[in-house]
C-alpha positions as MATLAB code, in Angstrom:
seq = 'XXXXXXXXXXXXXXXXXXXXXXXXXXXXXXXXXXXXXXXXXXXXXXXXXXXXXXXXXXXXXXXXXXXXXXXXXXXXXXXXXXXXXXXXXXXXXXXXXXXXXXXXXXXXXXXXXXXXXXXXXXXXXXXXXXXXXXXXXXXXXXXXXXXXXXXXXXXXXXXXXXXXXXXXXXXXXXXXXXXXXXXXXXXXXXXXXXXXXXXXXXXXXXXXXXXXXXXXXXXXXXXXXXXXXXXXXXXXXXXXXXXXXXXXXXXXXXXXXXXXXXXXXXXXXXXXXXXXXXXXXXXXXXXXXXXXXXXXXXXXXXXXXXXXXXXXXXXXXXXXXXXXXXXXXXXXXXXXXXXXXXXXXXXXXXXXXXXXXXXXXXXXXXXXXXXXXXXXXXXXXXXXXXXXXXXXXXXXXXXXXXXXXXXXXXXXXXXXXXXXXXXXXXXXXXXXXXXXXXX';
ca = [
      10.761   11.561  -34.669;
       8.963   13.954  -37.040;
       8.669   17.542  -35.182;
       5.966   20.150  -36.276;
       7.085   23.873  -36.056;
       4.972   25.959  -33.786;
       6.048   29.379  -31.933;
       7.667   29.291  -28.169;
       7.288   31.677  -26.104;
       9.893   31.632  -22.823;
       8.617   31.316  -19.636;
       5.065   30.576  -19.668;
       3.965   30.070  -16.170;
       2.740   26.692  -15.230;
      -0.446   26.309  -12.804;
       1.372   23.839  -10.467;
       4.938   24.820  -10.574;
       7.629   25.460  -13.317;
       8.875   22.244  -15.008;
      12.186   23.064  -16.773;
      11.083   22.487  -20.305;
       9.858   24.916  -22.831;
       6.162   26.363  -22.298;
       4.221   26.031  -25.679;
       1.928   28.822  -26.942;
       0.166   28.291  -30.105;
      -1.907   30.981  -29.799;
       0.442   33.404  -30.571;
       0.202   35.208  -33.935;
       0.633   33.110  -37.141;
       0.406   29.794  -35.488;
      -2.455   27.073  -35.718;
      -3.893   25.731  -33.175;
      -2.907   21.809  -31.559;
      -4.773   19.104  -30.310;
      -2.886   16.652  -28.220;
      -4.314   13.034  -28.082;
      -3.882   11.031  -25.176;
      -4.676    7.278  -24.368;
      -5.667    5.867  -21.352;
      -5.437    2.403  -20.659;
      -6.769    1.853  -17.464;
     -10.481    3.163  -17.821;
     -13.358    4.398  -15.466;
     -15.798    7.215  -15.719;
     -14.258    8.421  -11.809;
     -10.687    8.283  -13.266;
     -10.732    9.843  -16.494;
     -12.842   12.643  -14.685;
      -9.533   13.072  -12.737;
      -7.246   12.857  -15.737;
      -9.308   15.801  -17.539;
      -9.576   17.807  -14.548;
      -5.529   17.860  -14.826;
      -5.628   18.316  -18.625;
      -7.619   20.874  -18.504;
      -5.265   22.949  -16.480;
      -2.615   22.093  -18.911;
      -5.021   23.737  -21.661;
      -5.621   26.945  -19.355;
      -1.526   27.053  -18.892;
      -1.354   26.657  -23.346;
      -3.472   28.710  -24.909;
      -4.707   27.222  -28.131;
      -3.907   23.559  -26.701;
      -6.567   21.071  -26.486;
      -6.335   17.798  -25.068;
      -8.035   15.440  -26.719;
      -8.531   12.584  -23.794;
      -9.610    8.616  -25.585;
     -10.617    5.866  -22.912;
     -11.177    2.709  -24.802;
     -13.049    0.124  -22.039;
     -10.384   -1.805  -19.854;
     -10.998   -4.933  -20.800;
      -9.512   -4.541  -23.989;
      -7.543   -1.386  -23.982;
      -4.413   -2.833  -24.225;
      -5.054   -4.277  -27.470;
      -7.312   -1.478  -28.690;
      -4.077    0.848  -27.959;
      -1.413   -1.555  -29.087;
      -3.702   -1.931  -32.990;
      -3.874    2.417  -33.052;
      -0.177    2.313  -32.545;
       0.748   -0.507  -35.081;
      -1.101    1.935  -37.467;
       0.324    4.875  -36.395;
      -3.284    6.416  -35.303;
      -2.796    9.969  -34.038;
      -1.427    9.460  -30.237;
       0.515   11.874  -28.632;
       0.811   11.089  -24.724;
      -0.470    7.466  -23.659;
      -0.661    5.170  -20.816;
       2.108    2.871  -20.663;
       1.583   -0.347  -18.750;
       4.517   -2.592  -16.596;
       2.431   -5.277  -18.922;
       2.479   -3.147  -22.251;
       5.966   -1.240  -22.094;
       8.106   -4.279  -23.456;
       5.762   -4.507  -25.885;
       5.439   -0.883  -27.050;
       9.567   -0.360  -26.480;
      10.608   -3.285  -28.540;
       8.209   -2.389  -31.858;
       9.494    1.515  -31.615;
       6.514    3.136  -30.426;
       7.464    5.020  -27.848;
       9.504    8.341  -28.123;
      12.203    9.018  -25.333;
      12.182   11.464  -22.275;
      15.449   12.146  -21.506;
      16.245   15.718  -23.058;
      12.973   16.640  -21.335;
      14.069   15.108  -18.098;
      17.722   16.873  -17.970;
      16.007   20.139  -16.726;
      12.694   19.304  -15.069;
      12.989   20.264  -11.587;
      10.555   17.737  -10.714;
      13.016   15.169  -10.883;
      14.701   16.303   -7.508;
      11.472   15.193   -5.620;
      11.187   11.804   -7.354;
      11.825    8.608   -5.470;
      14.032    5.765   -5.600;
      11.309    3.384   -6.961;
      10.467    5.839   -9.453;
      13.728    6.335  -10.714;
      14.445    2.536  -11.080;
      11.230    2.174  -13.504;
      12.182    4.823  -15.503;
      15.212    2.926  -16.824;
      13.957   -0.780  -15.303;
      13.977   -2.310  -19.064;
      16.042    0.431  -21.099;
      18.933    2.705  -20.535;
      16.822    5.333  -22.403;
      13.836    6.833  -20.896;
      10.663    6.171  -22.376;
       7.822    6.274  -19.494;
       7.433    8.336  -16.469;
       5.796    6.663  -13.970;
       2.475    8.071  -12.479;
       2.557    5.637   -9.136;
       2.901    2.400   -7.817;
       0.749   -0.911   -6.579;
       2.679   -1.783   -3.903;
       1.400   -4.059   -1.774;
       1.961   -3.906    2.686;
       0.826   -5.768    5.362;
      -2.629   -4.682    7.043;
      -3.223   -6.096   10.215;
      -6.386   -5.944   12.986;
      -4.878   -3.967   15.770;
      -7.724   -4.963   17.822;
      -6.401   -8.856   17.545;
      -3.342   -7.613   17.952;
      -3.752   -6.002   21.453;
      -6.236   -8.382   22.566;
      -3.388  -10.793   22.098;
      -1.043   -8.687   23.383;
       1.337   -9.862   20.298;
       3.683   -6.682   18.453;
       2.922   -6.323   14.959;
       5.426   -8.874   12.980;
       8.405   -7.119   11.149;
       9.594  -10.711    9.348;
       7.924  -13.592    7.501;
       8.615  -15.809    9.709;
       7.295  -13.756   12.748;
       4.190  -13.307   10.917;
       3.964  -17.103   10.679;
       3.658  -17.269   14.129;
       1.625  -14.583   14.725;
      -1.190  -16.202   12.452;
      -0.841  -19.447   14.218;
      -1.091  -17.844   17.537;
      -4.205  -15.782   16.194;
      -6.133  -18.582   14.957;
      -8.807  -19.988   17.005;
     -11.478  -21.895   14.512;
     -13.918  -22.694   17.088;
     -14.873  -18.863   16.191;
     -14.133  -18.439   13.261;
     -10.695  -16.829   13.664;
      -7.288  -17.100   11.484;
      -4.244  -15.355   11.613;
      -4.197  -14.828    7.864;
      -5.756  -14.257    4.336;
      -4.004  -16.491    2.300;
      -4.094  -16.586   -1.114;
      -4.131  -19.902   -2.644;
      -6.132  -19.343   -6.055;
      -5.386  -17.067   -9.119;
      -2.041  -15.337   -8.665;
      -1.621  -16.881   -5.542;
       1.888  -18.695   -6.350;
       2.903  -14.614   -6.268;
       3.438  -15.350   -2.415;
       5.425  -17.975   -2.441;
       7.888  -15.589   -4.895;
       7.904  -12.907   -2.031;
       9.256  -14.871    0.522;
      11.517  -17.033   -1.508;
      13.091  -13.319   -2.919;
      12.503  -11.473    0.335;
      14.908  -14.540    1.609;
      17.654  -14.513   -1.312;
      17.908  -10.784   -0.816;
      18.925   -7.968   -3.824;
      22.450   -9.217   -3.145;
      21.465  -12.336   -4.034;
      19.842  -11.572   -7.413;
      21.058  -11.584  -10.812;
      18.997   -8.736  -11.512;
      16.074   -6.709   -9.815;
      14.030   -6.959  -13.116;
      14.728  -10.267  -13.868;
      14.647  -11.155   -9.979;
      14.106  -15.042  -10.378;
      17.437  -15.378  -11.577;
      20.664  -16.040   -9.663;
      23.248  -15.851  -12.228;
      23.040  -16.233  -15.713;
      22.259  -20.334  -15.065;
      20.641  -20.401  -12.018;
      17.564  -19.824  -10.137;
      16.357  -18.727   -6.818;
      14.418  -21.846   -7.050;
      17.833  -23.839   -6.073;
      18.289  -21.986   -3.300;
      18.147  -23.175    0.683;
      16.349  -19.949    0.550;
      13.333  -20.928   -1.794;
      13.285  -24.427    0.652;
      12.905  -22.730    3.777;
      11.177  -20.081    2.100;
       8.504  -22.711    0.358;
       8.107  -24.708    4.091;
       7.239  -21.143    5.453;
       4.298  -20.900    2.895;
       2.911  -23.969    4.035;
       3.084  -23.567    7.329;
       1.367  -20.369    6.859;
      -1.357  -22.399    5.534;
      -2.026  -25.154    7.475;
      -1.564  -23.840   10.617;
      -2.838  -19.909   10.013;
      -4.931  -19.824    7.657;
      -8.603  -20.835    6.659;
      -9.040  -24.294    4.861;
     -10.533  -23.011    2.250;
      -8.605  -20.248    1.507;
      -6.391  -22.547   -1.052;
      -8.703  -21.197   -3.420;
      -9.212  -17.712   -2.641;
      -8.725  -14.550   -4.939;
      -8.087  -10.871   -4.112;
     -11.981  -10.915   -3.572;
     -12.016  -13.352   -0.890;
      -8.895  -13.004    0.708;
     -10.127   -9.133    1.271;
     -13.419   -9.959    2.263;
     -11.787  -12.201    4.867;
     -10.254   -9.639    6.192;
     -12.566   -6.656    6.335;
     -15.684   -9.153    7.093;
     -13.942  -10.079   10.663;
     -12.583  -13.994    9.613;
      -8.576  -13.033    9.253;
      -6.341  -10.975   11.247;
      -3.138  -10.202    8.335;
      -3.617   -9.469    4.893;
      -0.824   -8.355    2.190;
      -2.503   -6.336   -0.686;
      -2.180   -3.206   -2.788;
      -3.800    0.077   -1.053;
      -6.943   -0.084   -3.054;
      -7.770   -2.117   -0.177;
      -7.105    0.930    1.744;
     -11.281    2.247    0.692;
     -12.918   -1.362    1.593;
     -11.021   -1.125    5.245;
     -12.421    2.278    5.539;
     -15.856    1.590    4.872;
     -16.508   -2.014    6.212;
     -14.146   -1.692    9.901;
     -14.187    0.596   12.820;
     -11.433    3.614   13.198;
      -8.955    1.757   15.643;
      -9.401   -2.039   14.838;
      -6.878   -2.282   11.587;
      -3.467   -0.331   10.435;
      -1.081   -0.784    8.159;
       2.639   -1.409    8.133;
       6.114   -2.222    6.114;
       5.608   -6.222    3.943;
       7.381   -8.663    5.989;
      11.371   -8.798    5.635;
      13.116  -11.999    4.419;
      16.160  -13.783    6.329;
      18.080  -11.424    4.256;
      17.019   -8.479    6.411;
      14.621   -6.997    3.262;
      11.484   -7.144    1.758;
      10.636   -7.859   -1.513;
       7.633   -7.842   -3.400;
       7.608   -6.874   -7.454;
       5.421   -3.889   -7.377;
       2.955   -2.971  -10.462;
       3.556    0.465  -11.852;
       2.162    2.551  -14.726;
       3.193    5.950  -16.320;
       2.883    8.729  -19.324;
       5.531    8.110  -22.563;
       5.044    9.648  -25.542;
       4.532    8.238  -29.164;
       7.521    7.877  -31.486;
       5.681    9.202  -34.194;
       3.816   12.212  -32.465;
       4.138   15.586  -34.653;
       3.986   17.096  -31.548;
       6.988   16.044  -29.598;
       8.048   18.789  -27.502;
       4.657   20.170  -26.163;
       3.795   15.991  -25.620;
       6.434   15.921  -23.205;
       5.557   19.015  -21.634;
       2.240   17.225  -21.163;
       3.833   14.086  -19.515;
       5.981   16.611  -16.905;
       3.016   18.551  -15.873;
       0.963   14.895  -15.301;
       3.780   14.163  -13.286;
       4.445   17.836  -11.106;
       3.957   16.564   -7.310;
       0.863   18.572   -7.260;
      -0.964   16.869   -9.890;
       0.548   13.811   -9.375;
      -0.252   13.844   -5.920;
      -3.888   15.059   -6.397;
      -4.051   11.986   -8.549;
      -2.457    8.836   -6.879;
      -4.465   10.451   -3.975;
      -7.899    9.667   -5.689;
      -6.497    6.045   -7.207;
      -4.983    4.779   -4.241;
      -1.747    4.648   -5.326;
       1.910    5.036   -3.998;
       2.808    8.617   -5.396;
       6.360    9.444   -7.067;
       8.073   12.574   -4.989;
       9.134   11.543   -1.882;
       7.902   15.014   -0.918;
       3.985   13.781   -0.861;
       4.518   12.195    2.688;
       5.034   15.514    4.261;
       2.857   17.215    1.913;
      -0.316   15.420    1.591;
      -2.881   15.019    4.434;
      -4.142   11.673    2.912;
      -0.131   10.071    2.632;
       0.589   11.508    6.198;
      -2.614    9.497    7.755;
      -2.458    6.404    9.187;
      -3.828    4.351    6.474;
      -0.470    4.956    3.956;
       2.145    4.924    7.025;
       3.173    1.315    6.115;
       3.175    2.192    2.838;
       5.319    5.434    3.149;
       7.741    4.055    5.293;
       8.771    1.473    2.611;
       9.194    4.686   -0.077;
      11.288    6.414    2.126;
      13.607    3.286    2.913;
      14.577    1.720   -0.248;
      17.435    0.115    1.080;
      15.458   -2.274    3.934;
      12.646   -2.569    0.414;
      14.095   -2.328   -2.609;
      12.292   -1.955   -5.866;
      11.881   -5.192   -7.916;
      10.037   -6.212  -11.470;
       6.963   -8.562  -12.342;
       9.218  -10.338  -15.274;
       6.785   -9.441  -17.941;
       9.348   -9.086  -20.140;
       9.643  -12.972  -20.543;
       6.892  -14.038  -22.643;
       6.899  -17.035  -20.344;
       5.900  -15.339  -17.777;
       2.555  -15.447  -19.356;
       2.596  -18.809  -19.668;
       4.027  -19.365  -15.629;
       1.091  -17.730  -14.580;
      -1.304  -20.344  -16.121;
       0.233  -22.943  -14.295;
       1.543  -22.785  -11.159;
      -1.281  -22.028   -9.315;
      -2.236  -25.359   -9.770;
       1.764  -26.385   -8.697;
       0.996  -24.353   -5.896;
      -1.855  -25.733   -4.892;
      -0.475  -29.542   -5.349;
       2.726  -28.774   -3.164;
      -0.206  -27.349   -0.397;
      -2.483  -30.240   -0.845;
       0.506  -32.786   -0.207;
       0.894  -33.991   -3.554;
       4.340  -33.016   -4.285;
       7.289  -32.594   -1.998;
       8.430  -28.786   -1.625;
      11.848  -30.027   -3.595;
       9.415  -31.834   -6.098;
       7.894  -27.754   -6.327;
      11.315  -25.893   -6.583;
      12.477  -28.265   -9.053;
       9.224  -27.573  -11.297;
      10.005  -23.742  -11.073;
      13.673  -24.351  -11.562;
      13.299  -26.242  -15.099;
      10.717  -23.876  -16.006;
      12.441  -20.480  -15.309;
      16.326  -22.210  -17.119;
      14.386  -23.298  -20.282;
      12.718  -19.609  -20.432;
      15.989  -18.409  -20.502;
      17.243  -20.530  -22.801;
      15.233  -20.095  -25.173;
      14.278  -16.292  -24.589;
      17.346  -15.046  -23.547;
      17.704  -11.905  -20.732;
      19.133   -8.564  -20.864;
      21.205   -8.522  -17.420;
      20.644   -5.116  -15.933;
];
């Protein structure tokens, strides 16, 4: 990693706290000045507002530091950022994707974090999730995570109470909660199932939420049992994949074997579903379609294994391998990720922040609308962190497919053994060919 000489001055202050590398001043006497690039990947005019609003502090902390801040349009950011890398265009700090970071870690682009990490006090704060996607794919640390998709169960309290039925803690109480909630003659189910794109996700969360960490080869590579096996041959996927279809036929609207995240939310907040399991983007649409009092949130339903879990998406800040900048780069990826400033932005994304410390600290992570959410951060035993196996190039492929497997198996078209077996061969000739790095 090539390293351009600039002057350091000890003991600059920082504007939200002291991170425990080296402040930068190239303003001081004899030295030029530095412009830091950073990508975004993940673009809107509301978010990068956010992102410069932090950067610009960083530039007020640095004298003679400006951040240069490039937002290429979403739908094509990733490969818009993964061409400017193959070239070695001038990136210093960039978004790194749970999609893109195999990707970007296997060609060399990314520079790595750990002599930066060693004395950042920030890391004492940092939660258990957090620290297993730092080293999820590699023992070296090339990303620091900036928050987490997590999804949790929201629920109409209203329903609920009516009902007089307790909010369910399991899968399988859920299931019966959604059968006892659903009255079609108005227009009433117990849940917003998702049967169309990405749908065959749910059928993964119970089936793991089932098998258990224990149970699991690896939490990255979590549809693995051992290094020849599946969860798909598991009494857990069976009862697991009866469970699912249950849910549907008996909880859930008919036509809800096609819905996406638009519909299955809009079920929800429009008054048709009692129980929905998304991310807490859905968190805003609650807020501004449904009454204070009629909907909370709480933990995702635990398995028969006593946990629960559901691959989470995450994102973070890495630095390039090739950045001339290295050392004030990574001071730019610490002060993105000081709980102030990362707090101040997963609190205007609606995401899950990174220092356990934001429950007690923020107003917005202490309200009711994050509580399911919070209690899963600070209980990582009971829900454990697992991976979206993007780093199986066949995972790409899976997800083309077994909606429509999904859907068949719901239809009646296939058995639920005809199902596991599908998965089964699928998953066993990925990793024959592809291979896995057991973590």
């Amino acid at each position: 990693m090539k390293r351009k000489t600039i002057s350091v001055l000890l003991a600059v202050s920082m504007l939200a706290g002291t991170i425990g590398t080296t402040a930068v001043n190239v303003a001081a006497e004899g030295t030029e000045e530095v412009t830091l690039t950073l990508v975004e990947a993940i673009t809107s005019p509301e978010r990068t507002e956010i992102i410069r609003s932090i950067c610009d502090k960083f530039e007020e902390a640095h004298p003679g530091v400006t951040v240069e801040l490039v937002s290429p349009p979403s739908e094509n950011a990733n490969t818009k950022i993964a061409q400017m890398l193959m070239a070695e265009e001038k990136i210093d700090v960039l978004e790194v994707r749970d999609q893109t970071f195999a990707q970007y870690s296997n060609n060399g682009w990314l520079g790595t974090l750990d002599e930066y990490l060693e004395g950042w006090e920030g890391r004492d704060t940092l939660s258990e999730t957090t620290k297993f996607y730092m080293n999820a794919y590699t023992d070296e640390t090339y990303m620091v995570p900036y928050g987490f998709y997590e999804k949790a169960l929201y629920y109409r309290q209203d329903w609920f109470e009516e009902a007089g039925i307790e909010v369910p803690e399991t899968w399988e109480e859920l299931v019966d909660a959604a059968i006892a909630l659903t009255d079609p003659e108005q227009n009433r189910y117990g849940y917003s199932f998702r049967g169309g794109s990405m749908g065959f996700s749910y059928l993964d969360y119970i089936t793991t939420s089932n098998v258990g960490a224990d149970g699991l080869a690896s939490l990255i590579y979590n549809v693995f049992t051992g290094e020849d096996s599946t969860i798909y041959s598991t009494q857990e996927a069976l009862d697991a994949a009866e469970l699912y279809k249950k849910l549907f036929e008996e909880g859930s609207p008919k036509d809800s074997i096609a819905w996406g995240f638009t519909e299955m939310v809009q079920g929800f907040v429009g008054g048709t579903t009692a129980m929905l399991i998304q991310d807490p983007e859905v968190i805003t649409s609650c807020k501004e379609n449904m009454e204070d009092g009629t909907w909370g949130v709480a933990p995702i339903p635990k398995g028969t294994s006593g946990q629960g879990l559901i691959p989470t998406g995450f994102a973070g800040w890495g630095i390039t391998s090739y950045t001339e900048y290295a050392d004030l780069a990574a001071e730019l990826v610490l002060f993105l990720s000081e709980e102030e400033n990362n707090t101040y932005f997963t609190e205007l994304n609606s995401l899950i922040p990174i220092h356990t410390t934001a429950a007690e600290n923020s107003e917005i992570f202490k309200s009711e609308s994050f509580s399911g959410y919070m209690e899963m951060l600070q209980n990582p035993d009971v829900y454990p962190a697992t991976s979206i196996p993007y780093n199986y190039q066949a995972f790409s492929e899976l997800s083309t497919q077994a909606d429509q497997w999904t859907q068949n198996y719901l239809m009646g078209n296939i058995s639920a053994e005809e199902l596991l077996q599908t998965y089964d061969d699928f998953w066993l000739n990925a990793l024959n060919e592809e291979g896995v790095l057991w973590k």
